[in-house]
Amino acid sequence: PLPIKSEPTRPAPRSRFRNAAIGLPARLPSPTKETAPNPPTPTTCSPICCLAAAAPHPPVPPPAPPPLPPASAYVHLPFCRKRCHYCDFPIVALGSSSPRGEDPRITDYVRLLLREVAATRPVSDDGGAPLETVFFGGGTPSLVPPRLVAAVLDALRARLRELVGAGVNRVSLGVQAFQEDLLRACGRAHGLEEVHEAVGIVTACEGLQNWSMDLISSLPNQTEEMWEESLRCTVDARPTHVSVYDLQIEQGTKFGQLYTPGVHPLPSDTESANFYKIASKRLSEAGYHHYEISSYCKPGYECKHNVTYWQNRSFYAFGLGSASYINGVRFSRPRRMKEYAEWVQNLEDGTWSHESGNSDTKEMAMDVVMLSLRTAWGLDLRSFSKSFGKSLSLSLCNTFKPFVESGLVVAMDVQQQALSPSDFELDLQSEFDFGSRAAFIRLSDPDGFLLSNELISLAFGIISP
Amino acid sequence: MAGAVALRRSARRIVRPLATATALSRTLQQAERLLSSQASPEHGPRGVVSASDLGLYTPERIRNFSIIAHVDHGKSTLADRLLELTGTIQKGHGQPQYLDKLQVERERGITVKAQTATMFYRHTSASNGPDTPRYLLNLIDTPGHVDFSYEVSRSLAACQGALLVVDAAQGVQAQTIANFYLAFESNLSIIPVINKIDQPTADPDNVKDQLKRLFDIDPSEALLTSAKTGKGLEQVLPAVIERIPCPPGKCDSPVRMLLLDSYYDEYKGVICHVAVVDGALHKGDKIASAATGRAYEVQDVGIMHPELTPTGVLYTGQVGYVISGMRSTKEARIGDTLHQAKSTVEPLPGFKPAKHMVFSGLYPADGSDFEALSHAIEKLTCNDASVSVTKETSTALGMGFRCGFLGLLHMDVFHQRLEQEYGAQVISTIPTVPYIFEYGDGSKVQVENPAALASNPGKRVSTCWEPTVIATIIIPSEYVGPVIMLCSERRGEQLEYTFIDAQRALLKYRLPLKEIIVDFYNELKGITSGYATFDYEDSEYQQSDLVKMDILLNGQPVDAMATIVHNQKAHRIGKELVEKLKKFIDRQMFEITIQAAIGSKVIARETLSAMRKNVLAKCYGGDITRKKKLLEKQKEGKKRMKRVGSVDIPQEAFHELLKGSGSK
């Protein structure tokens, strides 16, 4: 017997949405800024993610020391109709046949998931903070029947304390492109028509004003015109959030066999960088804030769940291949179903437990730098100095100094207003004065973001020579 | 020999269970005797050649000779066969190329270090009648390559004759000629040995003609052998005894000997190879060095048979080893005369001192490994005193060493030994030669490191001098055209153009040494399908129009890349260098200008545009570990680079520049 309630506690989605799945590679998030104190009913629409809202976050919280109990949970729902050609996520391709009733692969998996939730010990016994966000990623979360999604939410509530007025209040649509040819070439399970249909459904859904659209740039044979068109269509659809991913060719994927990065039909580095810049320009013009390397939002609509990651705060994770960060320890679950099931068994038997780590300070500092520099808020120098020492902060700033001059890095004051390179330099002249003006450093948009790997690995070299 | 040791060891193992001590020792003695009589039929148990045995070998019964040959003409195999024939080593046991002990020697089929071996041989001849006197033969193995002519010359100084080995199919080659002249100038009796006559393409008559034409050697003197099949080998040692004179020393004079070589042994200390010219040397004798005046007591003395075999004495004309408590090989100067202490003797004519013709900077690939590299170099130079080493510092590469080598092969071999024997990872700078710059004010500098030469000295350079070589090239005649082209591109001056037989031509050129030190030989091989053989000898300095060329990255000179080039070739070389660097330097977060400049004048320029993008804009959920790994890998990559100003230079860029400075 399934420990799943037979009826969802919330209204079931209208049946016609059932098959409107738009496959999406693993998925996204975004915080609601308390716009809906009583979150709307869940909607299953293709790629779905949901979160329950709590108090709004200030835009620039300090990186919390990891021992704070997690207030976020990630739940992996790995099912897709088929695997897209670029995808290397841990997913289960169901195929196009839709069995009558529920697919046993899904129910079996959700049963496993519920066992994991039940076997997970909450980090704090006194309850601590309740979960503030729950993010269903995939896969194509909307392929999981709402009844089962609701069961997962119930289990989380039972185990990890109250979710304030839990319900699905944000979804993302994995649209990826607005060109039929490109969708086909990616091996997407949907066409353009389904895209428009899904957008229609989402926007018609009352109480679901918070939704995200995902796009991928640098697809094979993608032209600048196509990219402009996709951005135009995106803006026209008026999502509150847009995620723009740059195609990564991963080993073991179909694209990995077919293509070499930088070589036709993939765009050159220059063209690809240009796509990135175009997106930044067009979306900014349309009122979106480029708040993270691949994320844009209307004011206040940051993906609250993902902000947890970038602020290096801890989070639970459940499901195949998912990664959690609890008690300062990062742990990735097995990516194969069989091994994942065995792992859940061990968790229940008590033969496996989350170790509580005393992580290495250097590793912590690298995590903070790597994550914060992905965002527009950047690295909080004062809090970084407090955690890791002023001299390390100063070394980082000195390393970035030439790039502040060349415009790849921006120094900002407490109000997040940009400082001139000369003001920044003044600040660096003595360790005593250091920090009197500069409070944050961030990578510039779009040039600094485009070279983030270089800049961050440079910082790594300072933290851990 | 190695085989004999193993056998003796296993004999011990077999008898060990045999109980009582006396029984054991008796059995052991029997086993030893049995084994050693196989190994060395002429004497008692091997390893025990007594003083009285050695005393039998007066100079008339001694022959000291070496084998000289072009690479691969069979020198080492012939040496192995002679050692077997005399029972010095056992056939089928031990390693082939017995005397080539270094890995680099075995791999390349070359000899780098001189080695000696003493053999005993019973000689039957018509003149002796029924008497078959025993002879003591010292084979003094020499490196074949001209780079090691330093080693060759000191080996030859202890010999009275040489076997000149020539491949029956390939005929005389460049090194044959160079080696012949070295031996000829040392007044050695030369026995031509035409080897590898078992090959289907062997043409011994043609080789005889060549020997006649080139060296005026009577064809009837040539021995025909196959060291591989053993054919003709029986004539070799009789010829050595009959045709090579005995060593000329005076038996009743105070001892005087030539220091041939030295090496450091962890357990025994410094071991010197010596040739006793006059008198006799006994254990316990006091000897002194003519060069340093320092005195030593002989702790151990013996012969190389072929391993160290103590005899307690060495007599006039004999070659062996001496251990005398020297602490460092630096005390054992090759070519020095060791003599009876408290007596004044005339030093023997010394060897040519090592002349360093090629210099290059050696730096640890990873800057933090300086100590390890320093240690490795120190150890290696203990056994190769011909390398000069001084510390130097480069802004690009950090702390390192400027090393002087005898030549290209020597440099190569040194690098290889550093890596193979000491596991050192090195970056070496473009090799250079010792130039001489004379200034208007009369001052003069020898430049062993181009970076050390001021780019803007503030005074006029009046004359520049560069070392030259006389190169000998032997090629099938159809390749003469391209080879002449190559030599003239390399600023060569033709000195000779003759045919050594119907198909083969001999070219002699004077070439600036700098032009041949990087890629000349490879190119020569390339354009002649591998048929060319090449050798060279040092020649005098010539006046030349030289300039220092700097390489600048974003305006900063990279000291380790500075070179001295001929003015007329500067533009071309500069262009090639900057193009090559553009290929091997990765794009960075800013534009990089790569320039070649002479003084303040830029002669070539390339621009490497800034990197466009390096970002991971992918949905990765909360799984940041993979992304972090990627960034850490990138960080490690940066760490391996060498930095000049803000520009990171990959190590490969230095290696690539070395592969050919583009004199093409």
mmCIF file of C-alpha atoms in Angstrom, chain A residues 26 88-89 245-246 248 250 269-270 272 293 309-310 315 323 330 332 363 366-367 370-371 374 403 449-457 460-461 464, chain B residues 587-590 610-636 638-639 643 646 648:
data_model
loop_
_atom_site.group_PDB
_atom_site.id
_atom_site.type_symbol
_atom_site.label_atom_id
_atom_site.label_comp_id
_atom_site.label_asym_id
_atom_site.label_seq_id
_atom_site.Cartn_x
_atom_site.Cartn_y
_atom_site.Cartn_z
ATOM 1 C CA ALA A 26 16.203 20.079 -15.282
ATOM 2 C CA ASP A 88 22.879 14.808 -19.175
ATOM 3 C CA PHE A 89 20.605 15.045 -16.165
ATOM 4 C CA TYR A 245 20.999 28.982 -20.629
ATOM 5 C CA ASP A 246 23.990 28.747 -22.852
ATOM 6 C CA GLN A 248 26.812 23.159 -22.922
ATOM 7 C CA GLU A 250 28.168 17.363 -22.468
ATOM 8 C CA ASP A 269 32.808 31.658 -29.143
ATOM 9 C CA THR A 270 32.405 35.146 -30.501
ATOM 10 C CA SER A 272 27.939 32.676 -28.699
ATOM 11 C CA ILE A 293 24.477 34.737 -14.822
ATOM 12 C CA TYR A 309 21.961 28.195 -3.491
ATOM 13 C CA TRP A 310 23.700 31.416 -4.396
ATOM 14 C CA PHE A 315 18.970 22.972 1.708
ATOM 15 C CA ALA A 323 22.280 17.278 -4.249
ATOM 16 C CA ARG A 330 27.258 18.589 0.193
ATOM 17 C CA SER A 332 24.779 13.998 -4.244
ATOM 18 C CA GLU A 363 36.517 25.185 0.526
ATOM 19 C CA MET A 366 35.627 29.116 -2.534
ATOM 20 C CA ASP A 367 31.961 28.141 -2.380
ATOM 21 C CA MET A 370 31.880 30.957 -6.687
ATOM 22 C CA LEU A 371 28.219 31.292 -5.819
ATOM 23 C CA ARG A 374 27.291 34.472 -10.195
ATOM 24 C CA PHE A 403 39.654 43.860 -14.021
ATOM 25 C CA PHE A 449 29.526 37.377 -16.404
ATOM 26 C CA LEU A 450 30.760 36.050 -19.746
ATOM 27 C CA LEU A 451 34.200 35.445 -18.281
ATOM 28 C CA SER A 452 32.992 34.260 -14.897
ATOM 29 C CA ASN A 453 34.877 30.958 -15.019
ATOM 30 C CA GLU A 454 38.145 32.790 -15.588
ATOM 31 C CA LEU A 455 37.519 35.346 -12.883
ATOM 32 C CA ILE A 456 36.281 32.858 -10.329
ATOM 33 C CA SER A 457 39.135 30.437 -10.938
ATOM 34 C CA PHE A 460 40.266 30.233 -6.334
ATOM 35 C CA GLY A 461 43.969 30.575 -6.968
ATOM 36 C CA SER A 464 43.807 28.056 -2.286
ATOM 37 C CA ARG B 587 43.409 33.811 -25.087
ATOM 38 C CA GLN B 588 43.106 35.658 -21.844
ATOM 39 C CA MET B 589 40.725 38.198 -20.399
ATOM 40 C CA PHE B 590 42.489 40.998 -22.201
ATOM 41 C CA ALA B 610 40.694 38.828 -25.636
ATOM 42 C CA MET B 611 38.796 35.730 -24.681
ATOM 43 C CA ARG B 612 35.119 36.132 -25.554
ATOM 44 C CA LYS B 613 33.504 33.838 -23.143
ATOM 45 C CA ASN B 614 34.132 31.288 -20.491
ATOM 46 C CA VAL B 615 30.994 30.847 -18.519
ATOM 47 C CA LEU B 616 28.895 28.001 -17.337
ATOM 48 C CA ALA B 617 25.387 29.274 -17.878
ATOM 49 C CA LYS B 618 23.686 26.009 -17.331
ATOM 50 C CA CYS B 619 21.006 24.907 -15.007
ATOM 51 C CA TYR B 620 22.785 22.869 -12.382
ATOM 52 C CA GLY B 621 20.340 22.981 -9.514
ATOM 53 C CA GLY B 622 21.989 22.778 -6.161
ATOM 54 C CA ASP B 623 24.718 20.507 -7.456
ATOM 55 C CA ILE B 624 27.664 22.832 -7.422
ATOM 56 C CA THR B 625 30.343 20.184 -6.967
ATOM 57 C CA ARG B 626 30.832 19.501 -10.663
ATOM 58 C CA LYS B 627 31.024 23.145 -11.431
ATOM 59 C CA LYS B 628 33.487 23.677 -8.643
ATOM 60 C CA LYS B 629 35.662 20.863 -9.904
ATOM 61 C CA LEU B 630 35.759 22.493 -13.300
ATOM 62 C CA LEU B 631 36.832 25.791 -11.812
ATOM 63 C CA GLU B 632 39.447 24.114 -9.649
ATOM 64 C CA LYS B 633 40.838 22.373 -12.702
ATOM 65 C CA GLN B 634 41.028 25.713 -14.400
ATOM 66 C CA LYS B 635 42.816 27.136 -11.390
ATOM 67 C CA GLU B 636 45.353 24.293 -11.491
ATOM 68 C CA LYS B 638 46.713 28.577 -14.418
ATOM 69 C CA LYS B 639 49.123 27.485 -11.718
ATOM 70 C CA ARG B 643 53.551 34.575 -15.844
ATOM 71 C CA SER B 646 49.778 39.770 -16.355
ATOM 72 C CA ASP B 648 50.092 33.591 -18.520
#
